Amino acid sequence: MRRLFPVTDVTDETAAREWSLAEIAAAYAYPEPGPGGREPWLRANMVSTLDGAAQHDGRSQPISCPADMRIFGTLRALADVVVVGAQTVRQEGYRPARARDEFAAAREAAGQGPAPVIAVVTASLDLDFSLPLFTSPLAPTLLLTGSGAAPDRVAAAEKAGARVITAGEGGAVDPARAVRALADLGHTRLLTEGGPRLLGQLVAAGVLDELCLTVSPMLTAGDAQRISGGPSVTLPRRFALKSMLEEDGFLFTRYQRS
Ligand SMILES: NC(=O)c1ccc[n+]([C@@H]2O[C@H](COP(=O)([O-])OP(=O)(O)OC[C@H]3O[C@@H](n4cnc5c(N)ncnc54)[C@H](OP(=O)(O)O)[C@@H]3O)[C@@H](O)[C@H]2O)c1
């Protein structure tokens, strides 16, 4: 993998070899805490084709690559919590995050548990609570929902071991309230993996600090979703390029809120 931006050394020796997980982790470190402590930082990690498709045949795997998956795993290993929309959980068959030996010491030093907590955003709580995501995670899976969630679904979720957190009125989760609720639990290094309907709301609510976007060198045509959907914002949100890596024609970009 090679770094294209910022350009530091044209004879970069790393260009000819695979980066170690530690090198990737260093390239994607969360911002250091300020004098007042660590503020919540919400990063999204998404992949898109050249023509803007965020999935192919309902999944993101066909537009990804091994280096993308290494970055995906590393971003998880840096996070306190992974926030994900319920449809992505249903469609991609989400499993609990696993503890990885390669990151154990760094996570312990950062005061983190062995693996990030998964937090599912859902109004319906229409999820299969017999799945490992609920029955055997290393830390209980969180369900972020609205105050109007059906009591029988809440009871079923809690019986399965999930922790239900109200972060909105009626059916909808309020993104800013969800970020605050997670920070109140001590989760400030936030990672969202979408999907597009959830990401669109995070963008519109102005709570997204960073986008790690993999640009996949593929064209798919069709009518697949873009990486963020829903109603458009009044004024485009401006982000600044922080870094760009490349391997095998895939671009791994990192943009932060300007
Ligand atoms: N390219 C990528 O990087 C990437 C990443 C992730 C996913 N994907 C693809 O995206 C597709 C799924 O994404 P999607 O956009 O359809 O769905 P999504 O954003 O993953 O999930 C939508 C669901 O999340 C819940 N939700 C979202 N906002 C909510 C709010 N404010 N309050 C309460 N609940 C809320 C609702 O769940 P309930 O229905 O349970 O109420 C809603 O139906 C899949 O094909 C997946 O492969 C691509």
GROMACS .gro file of N, CA, C and O in nm, residues 55-144:
model
  360
   55GLN      N    1  -2.345  -0.063  -0.275
   55GLN     CA    2  -2.358  -0.208  -0.260
   55GLN      C    3  -2.382  -0.269  -0.397
   55GLN      O    4  -2.416  -0.199  -0.493
   56HIS      N    5  -2.358  -0.400  -0.407
   56HIS     CA    6  -2.389  -0.472  -0.531
   56HIS      C    7  -2.459  -0.601  -0.490
   56HIS      O    8  -2.408  -0.673  -0.404
   57ASP      N    9  -2.574  -0.627  -0.548
   57ASP     CA   10  -2.655  -0.742  -0.506
   57ASP      C   11  -2.683  -0.739  -0.357
   57ASP      O   12  -2.681  -0.842  -0.289
   58GLY      N   13  -2.703  -0.616  -0.301
   58GLY     CA   14  -2.744  -0.604  -0.161
   58GLY      C   15  -2.632  -0.612  -0.060
   58GLY      O   16  -2.657  -0.604   0.060
   59ARG      N   17  -2.506  -0.625  -0.106
   59ARG     CA   18  -2.396  -0.636  -0.009
   59ARG      C   19  -2.278  -0.550  -0.054
   59ARG      O   20  -2.262  -0.523  -0.173
   60SER      N   21  -2.196  -0.510   0.044
   60SER     CA   22  -2.081  -0.428   0.009
   60SER      C   23  -1.958  -0.513  -0.026
   60SER      O   24  -1.865  -0.463  -0.090
   61GLN      N   25  -1.958  -0.640   0.011
   61GLN     CA   26  -1.840  -0.726  -0.013
   61GLN      C   27  -1.796  -0.728  -0.160
   61GLN      O   28  -1.676  -0.720  -0.188
   62PRO      N   29  -1.890  -0.736  -0.258
   62PRO     CA   30  -1.844  -0.744  -0.398
   62PRO      C   31  -1.768  -0.621  -0.446
   62PRO      O   32  -1.699  -0.627  -0.547
   63ILE      N   33  -1.781  -0.508  -0.376
   63ILE     CA   34  -1.711  -0.386  -0.421
   63ILE      C   35  -1.591  -0.355  -0.330
   63ILE      O   36  -1.531  -0.248  -0.340
   64SER      N   37  -1.560  -0.447  -0.240
   64SER     CA   38  -1.449  -0.429  -0.147
   64SER      C   39  -1.326  -0.507  -0.196
   64SER      O   40  -1.326  -0.561  -0.307
   65CYS      N   41  -1.220  -0.511  -0.117
   65CYS     CA   42  -1.098  -0.585  -0.152
   65CYS      C   43  -1.024  -0.618  -0.022
   65CYS      O   44  -1.060  -0.566   0.085
   66PRO      N   45  -0.922  -0.703  -0.028
   66PRO     CA   46  -0.853  -0.741   0.096
   66PRO      C   47  -0.797  -0.621   0.175
   66PRO      O   48  -0.809  -0.617   0.298
   67ALA      N   49  -0.739  -0.523   0.106
   67ALA     CA   50  -0.684  -0.408   0.180
   67ALA      C   51  -0.797  -0.330   0.248
   67ALA      O   52  -0.782  -0.280   0.361
   68ASP      N   53  -0.911  -0.319   0.180
   68ASP     CA   54  -1.026  -0.251   0.240
   68ASP      C   55  -1.070  -0.325   0.366
   68ASP      O   56  -1.102  -0.263   0.468
   69MET      N   57  -1.069  -0.457   0.362
   69MET     CA   58  -1.110  -0.534   0.478
   69MET      C   59  -1.009  -0.520   0.593
   69MET      O   60  -1.047  -0.523   0.711
   70ARG      N   61  -0.881  -0.504   0.558
   70ARG     CA   62  -0.781  -0.482   0.665
   70ARG      C   63  -0.805  -0.347   0.732
   70ARG      O   64  -0.796  -0.335   0.854
   71ILE      N   65  -0.837  -0.247   0.652
   71ILE     CA   66  -0.867  -0.115   0.710
   71ILE      C   67  -0.997  -0.122   0.790
   71ILE      O   68  -1.005  -0.071   0.902
   72PHE      N   69  -1.097  -0.189   0.734
   72PHE     CA   70  -1.225  -0.208   0.805
   72PHE      C   71  -1.201  -0.268   0.944
   72PHE      O   72  -1.250  -0.217   1.046
   73GLY      N   73  -1.121  -0.374   0.949
   73GLY     CA   74  -1.094  -0.441   1.077
   73GLY      C   75  -1.015  -0.351   1.172
   73GLY      O   76  -1.038  -0.351   1.293
   74THR      N   77  -0.923  -0.273   1.115
   74THR     CA   78  -0.841  -0.185   1.199
   74THR      C   79  -0.926  -0.071   1.256
   74THR      O   80  -0.913  -0.035   1.374
   75LEU      N   81  -1.015  -0.016   1.174
   75LEU     CA   82  -1.102   0.091   1.225
   75LEU      C   83  -1.190   0.039   1.337
   75LEU      O   84  -1.214   0.108   1.436
   76ARG      N   85  -1.237  -0.084   1.324
   76ARG     CA   86  -1.313  -0.144   1.435
   76ARG      C   87  -1.227  -0.156   1.560
   76ARG      O   88  -1.272  -0.129   1.671
   77ALA      N   89  -1.102  -0.197   1.539
   77ALA     CA   90  -1.013  -0.219   1.654
   77ALA      C   91  -0.977  -0.089   1.725
   77ALA      O   92  -0.937  -0.091   1.840
   78LEU      N   93  -0.992   0.024   1.656
   78LEU     CA   94  -0.962   0.154   1.718
   78LEU      C   95  -1.085   0.211   1.790
   78LEU      O   96  -1.073   0.305   1.868
   79ALA      N   97  -1.203   0.155   1.762
   79ALA     CA   98  -1.328   0.217   1.809
   79ALA      C   99  -1.374   0.161   1.943
   79ALA      O  100  -1.350   0.045   1.976
   80ASP      N  101  -1.447   0.248   2.017
   80ASP     CA  102  -1.515   0.200   2.138
   80ASP      C  103  -1.645   0.130   2.100
   80ASP      O  104  -1.686   0.035   2.164
   81VAL      N  105  -1.711   0.185   1.997
   81VAL     CA  106  -1.842   0.134   1.960
   81VAL      C  107  -1.861   0.146   1.809
   81VAL      O  108  -1.811   0.240   1.748
   82VAL      N  109  -1.930   0.048   1.752
   82VAL     CA  110  -1.964   0.050   1.609
   82VAL      C  111  -2.115   0.071   1.599
   82VAL      O  112  -2.193  -0.012   1.647
   83VAL      N  113  -2.154   0.182   1.538
   83VAL     CA  114  -2.296   0.217   1.526
   83VAL      C  115  -2.343   0.175   1.386
   83VAL      O  116  -2.280   0.214   1.286
   84VAL      N  117  -2.452   0.100   1.380
   84VAL     CA  118  -2.494   0.047   1.250
   84VAL      C  119  -2.646   0.043   1.241
   84VAL      O  120  -2.715   0.019   1.340
   85GLY      N  121  -2.697   0.071   1.121
   85GLY     CA  122  -2.841   0.067   1.097
   85GLY      C  123  -2.892  -0.076   1.094
   85GLY      O  124  -2.822  -0.169   1.052
   86ALA      N  125  -3.017  -0.094   1.135
   86ALA     CA  126  -3.074  -0.228   1.149
   86ALA      C  127  -3.079  -0.302   1.016
   86ALA      O  128  -3.064  -0.424   1.011
   87GLN      N  129  -3.098  -0.229   0.907
   87GLN     CA  130  -3.109  -0.299   0.778
   87GLN      C  131  -2.975  -0.359   0.736
   87GLN      O  132  -2.970  -0.467   0.678
   88THR      N  133  -2.868  -0.289   0.768
   88THR     CA  134  -2.735  -0.345   0.739
   88THR      C  135  -2.711  -0.470   0.823
   88THR      O  136  -2.657  -0.570   0.775
   89VAL      N  137  -2.754  -0.466   0.949
   89VAL     CA  138  -2.742  -0.585   1.036
   89VAL      C  139  -2.818  -0.701   0.975
   89VAL      O  140  -2.767  -0.814   0.966
   90ARG      N  141  -2.941  -0.673   0.928
   90ARG     CA  142  -3.024  -0.781   0.873
   90ARG      C  143  -2.965  -0.833   0.742
   90ARG      O  144  -2.956  -0.953   0.718
   91GLN      N  145  -2.922  -0.739   0.657
   91GLN     CA  146  -2.880  -0.777   0.521
   91GLN      C  147  -2.740  -0.837   0.516
   91GLN      O  148  -2.712  -0.925   0.435
   92GLU      N  149  -2.652  -0.784   0.601
   92GLU     CA  150  -2.512  -0.830   0.596
   92GLU      C  151  -2.486  -0.938   0.701
   92GLU      O  152  -2.372  -0.983   0.717
   93GLY      N  153  -2.590  -0.978   0.776
   93GLY     CA  154  -2.573  -1.084   0.876
   93GLY      C  155  -2.468  -1.050   0.981
   93GLY      O  156  -2.374  -1.126   1.002
   94TYR      N  157  -2.484  -0.934   1.045
   94TYR     CA  158  -2.381  -0.887   1.140
   94TYR      C  159  -2.359  -0.985   1.254
   94TYR      O  160  -2.452  -1.037   1.311
   95ARG      N  161  -2.233  -1.003   1.287
   95ARG     CA  162  -2.193  -1.086   1.400
   95ARG      C  163  -2.127  -0.996   1.505
   95ARG      O  164  -2.093  -0.882   1.475
   96PRO      N  165  -2.107  -1.046   1.627
   96PRO     CA  166  -2.040  -0.961   1.727
   96PRO      C  167  -1.898  -0.929   1.682
   96PRO      O  168  -1.836  -1.011   1.613
   97ALA      N  169  -1.847  -0.814   1.724
   97ALA     CA  170  -1.706  -0.783   1.695
   97ALA      C  171  -1.620  -0.880   1.775
   97ALA      O  172  -1.653  -0.914   1.889
   98ARG      N  173  -1.507  -0.921   1.715
   98ARG     CA  174  -1.424  -1.018   1.786
   98ARG      C  175  -1.299  -0.950   1.843
   98ARG      O  176  -1.255  -0.847   1.792
   99ALA      N  177  -1.247  -1.012   1.948
   99ALA     CA  178  -1.122  -0.964   2.006
   99ALA      C  179  -1.008  -1.017   1.920
   99ALA      O  180  -1.009  -1.134   1.882
  100ARG      N  181  -0.913  -0.932   1.888
  100ARG     CA  182  -0.803  -0.977   1.803
  100ARG      C  183  -0.671  -0.957   1.876
  100ARG      O  184  -0.644  -0.849   1.928
  101ASP      N  185  -0.591  -1.063   1.876
  101ASP     CA  186  -0.464  -1.060   1.950
  101ASP      C  187  -0.379  -0.940   1.908
  101ASP      O  188  -0.314  -0.878   1.992
  102GLU      N  189  -0.380  -0.909   1.777
  102GLU     CA  190  -0.293  -0.802   1.725
  102GLU      C  191  -0.323  -0.667   1.790
  102GLU      O  192  -0.237  -0.580   1.794
  103PHE      N  193  -0.445  -0.649   1.838
  103PHE     CA  194  -0.484  -0.519   1.892
  103PHE      C  195  -0.503  -0.521   2.045
  103PHE      O  196  -0.537  -0.419   2.103
  104ALA      N  197  -0.484  -0.637   2.107
  104ALA     CA  198  -0.519  -0.651   2.248
  104ALA      C  199  -0.444  -0.550   2.336
  104ALA      O  200  -0.505  -0.481   2.419
  105ALA      N  201  -0.313  -0.540   2.317
  105ALA     CA  202  -0.233  -0.452   2.404
  105ALA      C  203  -0.272  -0.306   2.382
  105ALA      O  204  -0.288  -0.229   2.479
  106ALA      N  205  -0.290  -0.267   2.257
  106ALA     CA  206  -0.325  -0.127   2.228
  106ALA      C  207  -0.462  -0.092   2.286
  106ALA      O  208  -0.481   0.016   2.343
  107ARG      N  209  -0.555  -0.185   2.277
  107ARG     CA  210  -0.690  -0.157   2.332
  107ARG      C  211  -0.683  -0.146   2.484
  107ARG      O  212  -0.744  -0.058   2.543
  108GLU      N  213  -0.606  -0.233   2.546
  108GLU     CA  214  -0.596  -0.226   2.691
  108GLU      C  215  -0.532  -0.094   2.734
  108GLU      O  216  -0.580  -0.027   2.825
  109ALA      N  217  -0.426  -0.054   2.662
  109ALA     CA  218  -0.358   0.072   2.695
  109ALA      C  219  -0.449   0.192   2.675
  109ALA      O  220  -0.438   0.293   2.743
  110ALA      N  221  -0.543   0.179   2.580
  110ALA     CA  222  -0.636   0.290   2.552
  110ALA      C  223  -0.758   0.285   2.643
  110ALA      O  224  -0.852   0.365   2.627
  111GLY      N  225  -0.759   0.190   2.737
  111GLY     CA  226  -0.871   0.181   2.831
  111GLY      C  227  -0.996   0.123   2.768
  111GLY      O  228  -1.107   0.148   2.814
  112GLN      N  229  -0.977   0.044   2.661
  112GLN     CA  230  -1.092  -0.013   2.591
  112GLN      C  231  -1.106  -0.162   2.623
  112GLN      O  232  -1.009  -0.228   2.655
  113GLY      N  233  -1.227  -0.212   2.611
  113GLY     CA  234  -1.251  -0.355   2.626
  113GLY      C  235  -1.187  -0.429   2.509
  113GLY      O  236  -1.135  -0.367   2.417
  114PRO      N  237  -1.194  -0.563   2.511
  114PRO     CA  238  -1.122  -0.640   2.408
  114PRO      C  239  -1.175  -0.621   2.266
  114PRO      O  240  -1.103  -0.642   2.169
  115ALA      N  241  -1.300  -0.579   2.252
  115ALA     CA  242  -1.359  -0.556   2.118
  115ALA      C  243  -1.461  -0.444   2.130
  115ALA      O  244  -1.517  -0.422   2.237
  116PRO      N  245  -1.487  -0.374   2.017
  116PRO     CA  246  -1.586  -0.267   2.026
  116PRO      C  247  -1.727  -0.324   2.048
  116PRO      O  248  -1.757  -0.435   2.007
  117VAL      N  249  -1.808  -0.242   2.114
  117VAL     CA  250  -1.949  -0.276   2.133
  117VAL      C  251  -2.020  -0.247   2.001
  117VAL      O  252  -1.986  -0.150   1.932
  118ILE      N  253  -2.118  -0.328   1.965
  118ILE     CA  254  -2.201  -0.299   1.848
  118ILE      C  255  -2.328  -0.230   1.896
  118ILE      O  256  -2.393  -0.278   1.990
  119ALA      N  257  -2.363  -0.117   1.835
  119ALA     CA  258  -2.486  -0.044   1.869
  119ALA      C  259  -2.572  -0.038   1.744
  119ALA      O  260  -2.534   0.024   1.644
  120VAL      N  261  -2.688  -0.101   1.750
  120VAL     CA  262  -2.778  -0.107   1.634
  120VAL      C  263  -2.884   0.001   1.648
  120VAL      O  264  -2.949   0.011   1.753
  121VAL      N  265  -2.900   0.081   1.544
  121VAL     CA  266  -3.005   0.184   1.543
  121VAL      C  267  -3.130   0.123   1.481
  121VAL      O  268  -3.126   0.074   1.367
  122THR      N  269  -3.239   0.123   1.554
  122THR     CA  270  -3.361   0.058   1.506
  122THR      C  271  -3.484   0.121   1.568
  122THR      O  272  -3.484   0.151   1.688
  123ALA      N  273  -3.588   0.141   1.488
  123ALA     CA  274  -3.717   0.184   1.542
  123ALA      C  275  -3.802   0.062   1.572
  123ALA      O  276  -3.868   0.054   1.676
  124SER      N  277  -3.798  -0.035   1.482
  124SER     CA  278  -3.889  -0.150   1.493
  124SER      C  279  -3.841  -0.257   1.592
  124SER      O  280  -3.921  -0.333   1.643
  125LEU      N  281  -3.714  -0.262   1.620
  125LEU     CA  282  -3.651  -0.372   1.695
  125LEU      C  283  -3.685  -0.507   1.631
  125LEU      O  284  -3.690  -0.610   1.697
  126ASP      N  285  -3.706  -0.502   1.500
  126ASP     CA  286  -3.740  -0.624   1.426
  126ASP      C  287  -3.610  -0.694   1.388
  126ASP      O  288  -3.564  -0.687   1.274
  127LEU      N  289  -3.551  -0.756   1.487
  127LEU     CA  290  -3.421  -0.822   1.468
  127LEU      C  291  -3.432  -0.962   1.526
  127LEU      O  292  -3.515  -0.986   1.615
  128ASP      N  293  -3.347  -1.052   1.477
  128ASP     CA  294  -3.350  -1.190   1.526
  128ASP      C  295  -3.262  -1.200   1.650
  128ASP      O  296  -3.139  -1.208   1.639
  129PHE      N  297  -3.327  -1.200   1.767
  129PHE     CA  298  -3.250  -1.195   1.891
  129PHE      C  299  -3.188  -1.331   1.929
  129PHE      O  300  -3.123  -1.341   2.032
  130SER      N  301  -3.208  -1.431   1.842
  130SER     CA  302  -3.142  -1.560   1.869
  130SER      C  303  -3.003  -1.566   1.802
  130SER      O  304  -2.931  -1.664   1.816
  131LEU      N  305  -2.967  -1.458   1.731
  131LEU     CA  306  -2.838  -1.458   1.660
  131LEU      C  307  -2.722  -1.429   1.756
  131LEU      O  308  -2.742  -1.363   1.860
  132PRO      N  309  -2.601  -1.473   1.721
  132PRO     CA  310  -2.484  -1.450   1.808
  132PRO      C  311  -2.463  -1.302   1.842
  132PRO      O  312  -2.410  -1.271   1.949
  133LEU      N  313  -2.504  -1.211   1.753
  133LEU     CA  314  -2.487  -1.068   1.783
  133LEU      C  315  -2.552  -1.032   1.917
  133LEU      O  316  -2.506  -0.942   1.987
  134PHE      N  317  -2.659  -1.104   1.952
  134PHE     CA  318  -2.729  -1.075   2.076
  134PHE      C  319  -2.698  -1.177   2.185
  134PHE      O  320  -2.695  -1.143   2.303
  135THR      N  321  -2.675  -1.302   2.146
  135THR     CA  322  -2.659  -1.406   2.248
  135THR      C  323  -2.515  -1.423   2.296
  135THR      O  324  -2.493  -1.466   2.408
  136SER      N  325  -2.417  -1.388   2.211
  136SER     CA  326  -2.279  -1.415   2.255
  136SER      C  327  -2.178  -1.307   2.217
  136SER      O  328  -2.067  -1.340   2.171
  137PRO      N  329  -2.212  -1.179   2.236
  137PRO     CA  330  -2.108  -1.077   2.213
  137PRO      C  331  -2.014  -1.070   2.334
  137PRO      O  332  -2.050  -1.117   2.442
  138LEU      N  333  -1.896  -1.011   2.316
  138LEU     CA  334  -1.804  -0.995   2.428
  138LEU      C  335  -1.857  -0.890   2.526
  138LEU      O  336  -1.836  -0.899   2.646
  139ALA      N  337  -1.926  -0.788   2.472
  139ALA     CA  338  -1.995  -0.690   2.557
  139ALA      C  339  -2.137  -0.678   2.501
  139ALA      O  340  -2.154  -0.688   2.379
  140PRO      N  341  -2.237  -0.660   2.589
  140PRO     CA  342  -2.375  -0.661   2.538
  140PRO      C  343  -2.396  -0.566   2.422
  140PRO      O  344  -2.347  -0.452   2.423
  141THR      N  345  -2.466  -0.615   2.320
  141THR     CA  346  -2.502  -0.530   2.206
  141THR      C  347  -2.603  -0.426   2.252
  141THR      O  348  -2.694  -0.455   2.331
  142LEU      N  349  -2.585  -0.303   2.204
  142LEU     CA  350  -2.676  -0.193   2.238
  142LEU      C  351  -2.779  -0.178   2.128
  142LEU      O  352  -2.747  -0.196   2.010
  143LEU      N  353  -2.899  -0.143   2.166
  143LEU     CA  354  -3.003  -0.109   2.068
  143LEU      C  355  -3.043   0.034   2.095
  143LEU      O  356  -3.092   0.067   2.204
  144LEU      N  357  -3.019   0.122   1.999
  144LEU     CA  358  -3.059   0.262   2.011
  144LEU      C  359  -3.194   0.277   1.944
  144LEU      O  360  -3.208   0.247   1.825
   0.00000   0.00000   0.00000
